[in-house]
């Protein structure tokens, strides 16, 4: 590991700081920053721990949307327009399922189907999800370590004004329409953190919370890993002794994509980068917010602050944000 330390959090484009990083990621937002970090760090210095609360069983298959988004993105196989699914995708299988009168609201492309079919076969044979993921990563040429948060199923349930909905039912089938009242994570009490997560955090210089949905992408990971400054009800909290830095997924009061801002509003919290920082409160040694939200930095009580461009529209944007972030992390070590 190479590790340079900076004395402050000022961005200097000429220097690159290498630290060993564990990134906590959901789908699209998480995958983009993970890809940025992967462009800069040596592969052995990046471990991405991914939310599996969005996973579900559909058409007889085990589907892991966040894990696949992270892997496809790191492998350079992701659809650049959607951020999820595969590039150069075809849709013959789902079209034929539809023609037969089958369920087609969850759009799965032909190449994507192969991932789910093969994963389901391996899981049925008793392979843990982490092992399947490791083998898929090797097949896709991913050199970084990608870990599902747990090998045990955890399922995010969204409590809404129309009753409880399984996450994908809420997110994809109902287009996040129902009003959110809360969340619960089925199976979280018994879900052990994946083997390798604690070791990766122990070996890391810092933990980065990617700009993912705090409610449904990051909270399940934090709870499974028991990463908290205060013990959680499910199990003894693990006091984290590494700096934790979060990047806000909310810019100018809005999400770049997805329902995080809508969720904050429906839960009675004004959506903003400030709300995200307060969400993670004591856990944070540092917080990264967008230039658009510069004025909020005076109200932030959380550790050190980096204000930079956090919108990742291109591959270069991802690398630039990762570089800024690593330099910021360096200033915290
Ligand atoms: P999902 O499971 O695909 O919804 O993925 P995530 O939870 O990882 O990502 C959703 C969050 O990522 C949303 O709250 C977005 O606002 C955020 N996001 C997506 N792209 C960007 C980006 O380029 N910059 C920042 N700061 N946030 C982003």
mmCIF file of C-alpha atoms and ligand atoms in Angstrom:
data_model
loop_
_atom_site.group_PDB
_atom_site.id
_atom_site.type_symbol
_atom_site.label_atom_id
_atom_site.label_comp_id
_atom_site.label_asym_id
_atom_site.label_seq_id
_atom_site.Cartn_x
_atom_site.Cartn_y
_atom_site.Cartn_z
ATOM 1 C CA UNK A 1 0.000 0.000 0.000
ATOM 2 C CA UNK A 2 1.220 3.453 -0.814
ATOM 3 C CA UNK A 3 -0.050 6.122 1.483
ATOM 4 C CA UNK A 4 0.700 9.794 1.231
ATOM 5 C CA UNK A 5 -0.714 12.137 3.771
ATOM 6 C CA UNK A 6 -1.913 15.616 3.068
ATOM 7 C CA UNK A 7 -1.934 18.246 5.764
ATOM 8 C CA UNK A 8 -5.257 19.722 4.784
ATOM 9 C CA UNK A 9 -8.281 18.982 2.621
ATOM 10 C CA UNK A 10 -7.515 21.482 -0.130
ATOM 11 C CA UNK A 11 -7.667 19.916 -3.552
ATOM 12 C CA UNK A 12 -4.448 19.903 -5.521
ATOM 13 C CA UNK A 13 -4.955 18.216 -8.896
ATOM 14 C CA UNK A 14 -1.288 17.422 -9.313
ATOM 15 C CA UNK A 15 -0.973 15.034 -6.396
ATOM 16 C CA UNK A 16 -2.698 11.699 -6.019
ATOM 17 C CA UNK A 17 -3.106 10.223 -2.580
ATOM 18 C CA UNK A 18 -3.319 6.460 -2.357
ATOM 19 C CA UNK A 19 -5.059 4.978 0.631
ATOM 20 C CA UNK A 20 -6.525 1.591 1.235
ATOM 21 C CA UNK A 21 -10.264 2.076 0.994
ATOM 22 C CA UNK A 22 -13.393 0.131 1.840
ATOM 23 C CA UNK A 23 -16.329 1.619 -0.067
ATOM 24 C CA UNK A 24 -19.916 0.939 0.970
ATOM 25 C CA UNK A 25 -22.148 1.003 -2.094
ATOM 26 C CA UNK A 26 -25.683 0.607 -3.313
ATOM 27 C CA UNK A 27 -26.365 0.550 -7.041
ATOM 28 C CA UNK A 28 -25.881 3.346 -9.532
ATOM 29 C CA UNK A 29 -24.443 6.129 -7.323
ATOM 30 C CA UNK A 30 -22.262 3.681 -5.427
ATOM 31 C CA UNK A 31 -21.050 1.959 -8.570
ATOM 32 C CA UNK A 32 -19.994 5.251 -10.162
ATOM 33 C CA UNK A 33 -17.803 6.284 -7.237
ATOM 34 C CA UNK A 34 -16.436 2.743 -6.860
ATOM 35 C CA UNK A 35 -15.449 2.948 -10.527
ATOM 36 C CA UNK A 36 -13.777 6.310 -9.913
ATOM 37 C CA UNK A 37 -11.786 4.850 -7.020
ATOM 38 C CA UNK A 38 -10.913 1.824 -9.139
ATOM 39 C CA UNK A 39 -9.405 4.119 -11.769
ATOM 40 C CA UNK A 40 -6.988 5.545 -9.226
ATOM 41 C CA UNK A 41 -6.233 2.977 -6.562
ATOM 42 C CA UNK A 42 -4.247 -0.200 -7.080
ATOM 43 C CA UNK A 43 -6.865 -2.992 -7.188
ATOM 44 C CA UNK A 44 -5.678 -4.549 -3.934
ATOM 45 C CA UNK A 45 -6.390 -1.258 -2.148
ATOM 46 C CA UNK A 46 -10.115 -1.187 -2.938
ATOM 47 C CA UNK A 47 -12.813 -3.360 -1.403
ATOM 48 C CA UNK A 48 -16.431 -2.584 -2.236
ATOM 49 C CA UNK A 49 -19.063 -3.887 0.182
ATOM 50 C CA UNK A 50 -22.424 -3.889 -1.551
ATOM 51 C CA UNK A 51 -26.020 -3.726 -0.357
ATOM 52 C CA UNK A 52 -28.048 -6.897 -0.861
ATOM 53 C CA UNK A 53 -31.277 -5.585 0.676
ATOM 54 C CA UNK A 54 -32.576 -4.924 -2.860
ATOM 55 C CA UNK A 55 -32.084 -8.571 -3.830
ATOM 56 C CA UNK A 56 -35.132 -10.587 -4.671
ATOM 57 C CA UNK A 57 -36.344 -13.820 -6.158
ATOM 58 C CA UNK A 58 -38.085 -13.261 -9.469
ATOM 59 C CA UNK A 59 -39.000 -15.613 -12.318
ATOM 60 C CA UNK A 60 -37.362 -18.344 -10.251
ATOM 61 C CA UNK A 61 -34.050 -16.474 -10.244
ATOM 62 C CA UNK A 62 -31.891 -14.833 -7.563
ATOM 63 C CA UNK A 63 -31.451 -11.245 -8.656
ATOM 64 C CA UNK A 64 -28.915 -8.970 -6.933
ATOM 65 C CA UNK A 65 -29.403 -5.546 -8.563
ATOM 66 C CA UNK A 66 -26.827 -3.543 -6.603
ATOM 67 C CA UNK A 67 -24.168 -6.221 -6.746
ATOM 68 C CA UNK A 68 -24.629 -6.572 -10.495
ATOM 69 C CA UNK A 69 -24.596 -2.811 -11.051
ATOM 70 C CA UNK A 70 -21.312 -2.496 -9.150
ATOM 71 C CA UNK A 71 -19.746 -5.474 -10.958
ATOM 72 C CA UNK A 72 -20.930 -4.482 -14.443
ATOM 73 C CA UNK A 73 -19.658 -0.950 -13.822
ATOM 74 C CA UNK A 74 -16.242 -2.044 -12.546
ATOM 75 C CA UNK A 75 -15.946 -4.476 -15.457
ATOM 76 C CA UNK A 76 -16.846 -1.784 -18.010
ATOM 77 C CA UNK A 77 -19.917 -3.792 -19.011
ATOM 78 C CA UNK A 78 -22.629 -1.465 -17.669
ATOM 79 C CA UNK A 79 -25.139 0.316 -19.834
ATOM 80 C CA UNK A 80 -23.872 3.919 -19.891
ATOM 81 C CA UNK A 81 -27.374 5.384 -20.379
ATOM 82 C CA UNK A 82 -29.170 3.686 -17.506
ATOM 83 C CA UNK A 83 -26.220 3.049 -15.191
ATOM 84 C CA UNK A 84 -27.677 -0.427 -14.537
ATOM 85 C CA UNK A 85 -27.930 -3.496 -16.754
ATOM 86 C CA UNK A 86 -25.548 -4.387 -19.583
ATOM 87 C CA UNK A 87 -24.334 -2.375 -22.532
ATOM 88 C CA UNK A 88 -25.257 -3.615 -26.029
ATOM 89 C CA UNK A 89 -28.146 -5.469 -24.443
ATOM 90 C CA UNK A 90 -30.928 -7.320 -26.267
ATOM 91 C CA UNK A 91 -34.334 -8.074 -24.799
ATOM 92 C CA UNK A 92 -35.538 -11.268 -26.496
ATOM 93 C CA UNK A 93 -36.174 -13.340 -23.381
ATOM 94 C CA UNK A 94 -38.276 -10.754 -21.547
ATOM 95 C CA UNK A 95 -40.195 -9.959 -24.764
ATOM 96 C CA UNK A 96 -41.060 -13.622 -25.171
ATOM 97 C CA UNK A 97 -42.012 -13.970 -21.500
ATOM 98 C CA UNK A 98 -44.331 -11.006 -22.041
ATOM 99 C CA UNK A 99 -45.803 -12.596 -25.181
ATOM 100 C CA UNK A 100 -46.603 -15.687 -23.127
ATOM 101 C CA UNK A 101 -48.464 -13.530 -20.624
ATOM 102 C CA UNK A 102 -45.683 -13.743 -18.027
ATOM 103 C CA UNK A 103 -44.464 -11.120 -15.592
ATOM 104 C CA UNK A 104 -42.367 -8.479 -17.332
ATOM 105 C CA UNK A 105 -42.353 -5.374 -15.108
ATOM 106 C CA UNK A 106 -38.775 -6.015 -14.013
ATOM 107 C CA UNK A 107 -36.773 -5.457 -17.180
ATOM 108 C CA UNK A 108 -34.050 -8.043 -17.569
ATOM 109 C CA UNK A 109 -31.885 -8.121 -20.667
ATOM 110 C CA UNK A 110 -30.618 -11.301 -22.308
ATOM 111 C CA UNK A 111 -27.015 -10.970 -21.112
ATOM 112 C CA UNK A 112 -28.239 -10.022 -17.653
ATOM 113 C CA UNK A 113 -30.445 -13.140 -17.582
ATOM 114 C CA UNK A 114 -27.297 -15.258 -17.957
ATOM 115 C CA UNK A 115 -25.894 -13.724 -14.753
ATOM 116 C CA UNK A 116 -29.047 -14.513 -12.785
ATOM 117 C CA UNK A 117 -29.463 -18.018 -14.204
ATOM 118 C CA UNK A 118 -25.872 -18.987 -13.451
ATOM 119 C CA UNK A 119 -25.929 -17.351 -10.008
ATOM 120 C CA UNK A 120 -29.166 -19.158 -9.133
ATOM 121 C CA UNK A 121 -27.691 -22.494 -10.210
ATOM 122 C CA UNK A 122 -24.596 -21.985 -8.053
ATOM 123 C CA UNK A 123 -26.582 -20.780 -5.026
ATOM 124 C CA UNK A 124 -28.868 -23.832 -5.351
ATOM 125 C CA UNK A 125 -25.773 -26.035 -5.274
ATOM 126 C CA UNK A 126 -24.868 -24.438 -1.949
ATOM 127 C CA UNK A 127 -22.238 -21.892 -2.980
ATOM 128 C CA UNK A 128 -22.403 -18.749 -0.825
ATOM 129 C CA UNK A 129 -23.241 -15.511 -2.644
ATOM 130 C CA UNK A 130 -19.789 -14.106 -1.812
ATOM 131 C CA UNK A 131 -18.102 -17.050 -3.537
ATOM 132 C CA UNK A 132 -20.342 -16.741 -6.612
ATOM 133 C CA UNK A 133 -19.563 -13.016 -6.706
ATOM 134 C CA UNK A 134 -15.828 -13.680 -6.444
ATOM 135 C CA UNK A 135 -15.964 -16.129 -9.342
ATOM 136 C CA UNK A 136 -18.091 -13.809 -11.473
ATOM 137 C CA UNK A 137 -15.663 -10.959 -10.779
ATOM 138 C CA UNK A 138 -12.776 -13.139 -11.942
ATOM 139 C CA UNK A 139 -14.703 -14.056 -15.104
ATOM 140 C CA UNK A 140 -15.441 -10.383 -15.803
ATOM 141 C CA UNK A 141 -11.838 -9.329 -15.171
ATOM 142 C CA UNK A 142 -12.560 -7.326 -12.010
ATOM 143 C CA UNK A 143 -9.405 -7.113 -9.923
ATOM 144 C CA UNK A 144 -10.863 -5.192 -6.969
ATOM 145 C CA UNK A 145 -12.598 -7.089 -4.161
ATOM 146 C CA UNK A 146 -16.384 -6.944 -4.321
ATOM 147 C CA UNK A 147 -18.277 -8.362 -1.349
ATOM 148 C CA UNK A 148 -22.014 -8.696 -0.814
ATOM 149 C CA UNK A 149 -22.695 -7.337 2.687
ATOM 150 C CA UNK A 150 -23.817 -10.793 3.864
ATOM 151 C CA UNK A 151 -24.240 -14.306 2.551
ATOM 152 C CA UNK A 152 -27.601 -14.525 4.311
ATOM 153 C CA UNK A 153 -30.639 -13.007 2.626
ATOM 154 C CA UNK A 154 -31.686 -9.579 3.870
ATOM 155 C CA UNK A 155 -34.775 -8.083 2.268
ATOM 156 C CA UNK A 156 -35.696 -4.412 2.424
ATOM 157 C CA UNK A 157 -39.383 -3.843 3.075
ATOM 158 C CA UNK A 158 -40.820 -0.387 2.498
ATOM 159 C CA UNK A 159 -43.667 0.590 4.778
ATOM 160 C CA UNK A 160 -45.995 2.838 2.793
ATOM 161 C CA UNK A 161 -49.428 4.404 2.994
ATOM 162 C CA UNK A 162 -50.548 1.419 0.915
ATOM 163 C CA UNK A 163 -49.049 -1.106 3.306
ATOM 164 C CA UNK A 164 -45.734 -2.930 3.296
ATOM 165 C CA UNK A 165 -44.097 -3.509 -0.077
ATOM 166 C CA UNK A 166 -41.062 -5.592 -0.968
ATOM 167 C CA UNK A 167 -38.385 -3.200 -2.202
ATOM 168 C CA UNK A 168 -38.508 -3.992 -5.930
ATOM 169 C CA UNK A 169 -42.310 -3.969 -5.827
ATOM 170 C CA UNK A 170 -42.105 -0.416 -4.451
ATOM 171 C CA UNK A 171 -39.135 0.726 -6.543
ATOM 172 C CA UNK A 172 -39.693 -0.787 -9.978
ATOM 173 C CA UNK A 173 -43.270 -2.070 -10.143
ATOM 174 C CA UNK A 174 -44.870 0.879 -8.325
ATOM 175 C CA UNK A 175 -42.290 3.468 -9.523
ATOM 176 C CA UNK A 176 -41.787 4.694 -5.912
ATOM 177 C CA UNK A 177 -45.351 6.061 -6.002
ATOM 178 C CA UNK A 178 -46.657 5.031 -2.562
ATOM 179 C CA UNK A 179 -45.822 7.380 0.295
ATOM 180 C CA UNK A 180 -43.037 6.082 2.505
ATOM 181 C CA UNK A 181 -43.609 5.676 6.247
ATOM 182 C CA UNK A 182 -40.534 3.652 7.152
ATOM 183 C CA UNK A 183 -38.306 0.716 6.356
ATOM 184 C CA UNK A 184 -37.434 -2.625 7.802
ATOM 185 C CA UNK A 185 -34.871 -5.172 6.762
ATOM 186 C CA UNK A 186 -36.148 -8.722 6.913
ATOM 187 C CA UNK A 187 -33.501 -11.176 8.068
ATOM 188 C CA UNK A 188 -31.064 -8.541 9.307
ATOM 189 C CA UNK A 189 -30.972 -9.844 12.877
ATOM 190 C CA UNK A 190 -29.577 -13.202 11.784
ATOM 191 C CA UNK A 191 -27.424 -11.936 8.915
ATOM 192 C CA UNK A 192 -23.733 -12.147 9.696
ATOM 193 C CA UNK A 193 -21.392 -9.768 7.904
ATOM 194 C CA UNK A 194 -19.744 -11.435 4.939
ATOM 195 C CA UNK A 195 -16.408 -13.099 5.654
ATOM 196 C CA UNK A 196 -13.680 -10.640 4.735
ATOM 197 C CA UNK A 197 -15.590 -7.453 5.552
ATOM 198 C CA UNK A 198 -14.152 -6.984 9.044
ATOM 199 C CA UNK A 199 -10.654 -7.831 7.793
ATOM 200 C CA UNK A 200 -10.961 -5.371 4.902
ATOM 201 C CA UNK A 201 -12.064 -2.611 7.268
ATOM 202 C CA UNK A 202 -9.279 -3.481 9.678
ATOM 203 C CA UNK A 203 -6.732 -3.226 6.859
ATOM 204 C CA UNK A 204 -8.251 -0.052 5.396
ATOM 205 C CA UNK A 205 -7.152 3.517 5.977
ATOM 206 C CA UNK A 206 -10.722 4.747 5.656
ATOM 207 C CA UNK A 207 -14.289 3.723 4.916
ATOM 208 C CA UNK A 208 -16.108 5.642 2.204
ATOM 209 C CA UNK A 209 -19.889 5.781 2.151
ATOM 210 C CA UNK A 210 -20.655 6.214 -1.540
ATOM 211 C CA UNK A 211 -23.358 8.610 -2.776
ATOM 212 C CA UNK A 212 -26.027 5.930 -2.471
ATOM 213 C CA UNK A 213 -29.514 6.062 -1.017
ATOM 214 C CA UNK A 214 -28.955 6.391 2.763
ATOM 215 C CA UNK A 215 -32.263 4.705 3.672
ATOM 216 C CA UNK A 216 -32.295 1.661 1.441
ATOM 217 C CA UNK A 217 -28.753 1.231 0.123
ATOM 218 C CA UNK A 218 -26.418 2.290 2.936
ATOM 219 C CA UNK A 219 -28.404 1.690 6.139
ATOM 220 C CA UNK A 220 -28.712 -2.064 5.505
ATOM 221 C CA UNK A 221 -24.920 -2.324 5.070
ATOM 222 C CA UNK A 222 -24.204 -0.269 8.190
ATOM 223 C CA UNK A 223 -26.625 -2.380 10.167
ATOM 224 C CA UNK A 224 -25.327 -5.735 8.961
ATOM 225 C CA UNK A 225 -21.739 -4.693 9.583
ATOM 226 C CA UNK A 226 -22.821 -3.089 12.865
ATOM 227 C CA UNK A 227 -20.751 -0.082 11.871
ATOM 228 C CA UNK A 228 -21.860 2.487 14.282
ATOM 229 C CA UNK A 229 -20.526 4.751 16.937
ATOM 230 C CA UNK A 230 -23.296 3.491 19.228
ATOM 231 C CA UNK A 231 -24.453 -0.134 19.644
ATOM 232 C CA UNK A 232 -27.400 -1.161 17.484
ATOM 233 C CA UNK A 233 -30.368 -3.073 18.841
ATOM 234 C CA UNK A 234 -29.711 -6.162 16.669
ATOM 235 C CA UNK A 235 -26.236 -6.855 17.927
ATOM 236 C CA UNK A 236 -23.352 -5.332 19.751
ATOM 237 C CA UNK A 237 -22.159 -2.411 17.681
ATOM 238 C CA UNK A 238 -18.621 -2.517 16.398
ATOM 239 C CA UNK A 239 -16.988 0.751 17.235
ATOM 240 C CA UNK A 240 -15.267 1.715 14.064
ATOM 241 C CA UNK A 241 -11.768 3.036 14.541
ATOM 242 C CA UNK A 242 -11.245 4.102 10.930
ATOM 243 C CA UNK A 243 -12.277 7.466 9.539
ATOM 244 C CA UNK A 244 -15.607 7.249 7.741
ATOM 245 C CA UNK A 245 -16.263 9.706 4.925
ATOM 246 C CA UNK A 246 -19.599 10.018 3.141
ATOM 247 C CA UNK A 247 -20.360 11.615 -0.220
ATOM 248 C CA UNK A 248 -23.791 13.192 -0.449
ATOM 249 C CA UNK A 249 -26.193 11.605 -2.949
ATOM 250 C CA UNK A 250 -28.368 14.713 -2.661
ATOM 251 C CA UNK A 251 -27.329 17.777 -4.639
ATOM 252 C CA UNK A 252 -29.300 21.012 -4.417
ATOM 253 C CA UNK A 253 -32.059 19.253 -2.463
ATOM 254 C CA UNK A 254 -32.577 16.682 -5.228
ATOM 255 C CA UNK A 255 -31.364 13.213 -6.020
ATOM 256 C CA UNK A 256 -29.473 12.653 -9.225
ATOM 257 C CA UNK A 257 -31.606 9.548 -9.656
ATOM 258 C CA UNK A 258 -33.979 7.549 -7.494
ATOM 259 C CA UNK A 259 -36.215 8.215 -4.514
ATOM 260 C CA UNK A 260 -33.865 9.280 -1.698
ATOM 261 C CA UNK A 261 -35.061 12.915 -1.679
ATOM 262 C CA UNK A 262 -38.700 11.820 -1.935
ATOM 263 C CA UNK A 263 -38.141 9.460 0.983
ATOM 264 C CA UNK A 264 -36.648 12.227 3.147
ATOM 265 C CA UNK A 265 -39.568 14.528 2.329
ATOM 266 C CA UNK A 266 -42.185 11.849 3.042
ATOM 267 C CA UNK A 267 -40.510 11.076 6.351
ATOM 268 C CA UNK A 268 -40.814 14.745 7.292
ATOM 269 C CA UNK A 269 -37.156 15.685 6.745
ATOM 270 C CA UNK A 270 -36.183 18.382 4.282
ATOM 271 C CA UNK A 271 -34.060 16.644 1.648
ATOM 272 C CA UNK A 272 -30.570 18.119 1.512
ATOM 273 C CA UNK A 273 -26.915 17.233 1.874
ATOM 274 C CA UNK A 274 -27.324 18.425 5.458
ATOM 275 C CA UNK A 275 -30.003 15.800 6.070
ATOM 276 C CA UNK A 276 -27.645 13.143 4.704
ATOM 277 C CA UNK A 277 -24.824 14.284 6.996
ATOM 278 C CA UNK A 278 -27.224 14.202 9.947
ATOM 279 C CA UNK A 279 -28.387 10.743 8.871
ATOM 280 C CA UNK A 280 -24.858 9.385 9.410
ATOM 281 C CA UNK A 281 -24.088 11.888 12.192
ATOM 282 C CA UNK A 282 -21.554 10.510 14.707
ATOM 283 C CA UNK A 283 -20.156 8.002 12.274
ATOM 284 C CA UNK A 284 -18.512 10.598 10.072
ATOM 285 C CA UNK A 285 -14.999 11.977 10.226
ATOM 286 C CA UNK A 286 -15.619 13.775 6.958
ATOM 287 C CA UNK A 287 -18.393 14.699 4.576
ATOM 288 C CA UNK A 288 -18.308 15.585 0.900
ATOM 289 C CA UNK A 289 -20.923 17.866 -0.523
ATOM 290 C CA UNK A 290 -21.421 19.425 -3.905
ATOM 291 C CA UNK A 291 -20.327 22.941 -4.867
ATOM 292 C CA UNK A 292 -24.009 23.700 -5.381
ATOM 293 C CA UNK A 293 -24.527 23.154 -1.649
ATOM 294 C CA UNK A 294 -21.541 25.172 -0.495
ATOM 295 C CA UNK A 295 -23.758 27.407 1.661
ATOM 296 C CA UNK A 296 -24.778 24.376 3.785
ATOM 297 C CA UNK A 297 -21.244 23.766 4.993
ATOM 298 C CA UNK A 298 -21.581 26.358 7.786
ATOM 299 C CA UNK A 299 -24.428 24.333 9.270
ATOM 300 C CA UNK A 300 -22.622 21.003 9.120
ATOM 301 C CA UNK A 301 -21.479 19.762 12.488
ATOM 302 C CA UNK A 302 -19.841 16.653 11.074
ATOM 303 C CA UNK A 303 -16.050 16.423 11.111
ATOM 304 C CA UNK A 304 -14.186 17.900 8.163
ATOM 305 C CA UNK A 305 -15.893 18.986 4.992
ATOM 306 C CA UNK A 306 -14.914 18.840 1.355
ATOM 307 C CA UNK A 307 -16.880 20.920 -1.117
ATOM 308 C CA UNK A 308 -16.354 19.820 -4.695
ATOM 309 C CA UNK A 309 -18.150 18.771 -7.890
ATOM 310 C CA UNK A 310 -19.824 15.518 -7.001
ATOM 311 C CA UNK A 311 -21.857 14.945 -10.144
ATOM 312 C CA UNK A 312 -20.419 12.013 -12.055
ATOM 313 C CA UNK A 313 -21.670 12.321 -15.610
ATOM 314 C CA UNK A 314 -18.619 10.789 -17.219
ATOM 315 C CA UNK A 315 -15.868 8.323 -16.480
ATOM 316 C CA UNK A 316 -13.503 11.269 -16.052
ATOM 317 C CA UNK A 317 -15.885 12.851 -13.496
ATOM 318 C CA UNK A 318 -15.787 9.658 -11.474
ATOM 319 C CA UNK A 319 -12.004 9.634 -11.410
ATOM 320 C CA UNK A 320 -11.854 13.337 -10.548
ATOM 321 C CA UNK A 321 -14.233 12.944 -7.601
ATOM 322 C CA UNK A 322 -12.336 9.871 -6.430
ATOM 323 C CA UNK A 323 -9.084 11.817 -6.601
ATOM 324 C CA UNK A 324 -10.549 14.708 -4.601
ATOM 325 C CA UNK A 325 -11.976 12.246 -2.119
ATOM 326 C CA UNK A 326 -8.687 10.378 -1.659
ATOM 327 C CA UNK A 327 -6.880 13.608 -1.087
ATOM 328 C CA UNK A 328 -9.515 14.566 1.480
ATOM 329 C CA UNK A 329 -9.181 11.153 3.140
ATOM 330 C CA UNK A 330 -5.424 11.701 3.239
ATOM 331 C CA UNK A 331 -5.999 14.896 5.195
ATOM 332 C CA UNK A 332 -7.951 12.945 7.829
ATOM 333 C CA UNK A 333 -5.318 10.285 8.452
HETATM 334 P P1 LIG B 1 -29.665 2.427 -6.712
HETATM 335 O O1 LIG B 1 -29.695 1.207 -5.827
HETATM 336 O O2 LIG B 1 -29.396 2.142 -8.160
HETATM 337 O O3 LIG B 1 -30.767 3.401 -6.469
HETATM 338 O O4 LIG B 1 -28.318 3.119 -6.340
HETATM 339 P P2 LIG B 1 -27.691 3.928 -5.172
HETATM 340 O O5 LIG B 1 -28.428 3.878 -3.899
HETATM 341 O O6 LIG B 1 -26.231 3.628 -5.157
HETATM 342 O O7 LIG B 1 -27.790 5.338 -5.850
HETATM 343 C C1 LIG B 1 -28.860 6.178 -5.782
HETATM 344 C C2 LIG B 1 -28.350 7.492 -5.280
HETATM 345 O O8 LIG B 1 -27.176 7.848 -6.000
HETATM 346 C C3 LIG B 1 -29.344 8.598 -5.508
HETATM 347 O O9 LIG B 1 -29.681 9.159 -4.267
HETATM 348 C C4 LIG B 1 -28.604 9.573 -6.412
HETATM 349 O O10 LIG B 1 -28.863 10.921 -6.112
HETATM 350 C C5 LIG B 1 -27.165 9.243 -6.178
HETATM 351 N N1 LIG B 1 -26.329 9.536 -7.321
HETATM 352 C C6 LIG B 1 -26.417 8.983 -8.552
HETATM 353 N N2 LIG B 1 -25.499 9.537 -9.369
HETATM 354 C C7 LIG B 1 -24.806 10.448 -8.628
HETATM 355 C C8 LIG B 1 -23.730 11.347 -8.921
HETATM 356 O O11 LIG B 1 -23.220 11.420 -10.040
HETATM 357 N N3 LIG B 1 -23.294 12.138 -7.894
HETATM 358 C C9 LIG B 1 -23.847 12.099 -6.640
HETATM 359 N N4 LIG B 1 -23.362 12.904 -5.703
HETATM 360 N N5 LIG B 1 -24.874 11.264 -6.347
HETATM 361 C C10 LIG B 1 -25.337 10.451 -7.326
#
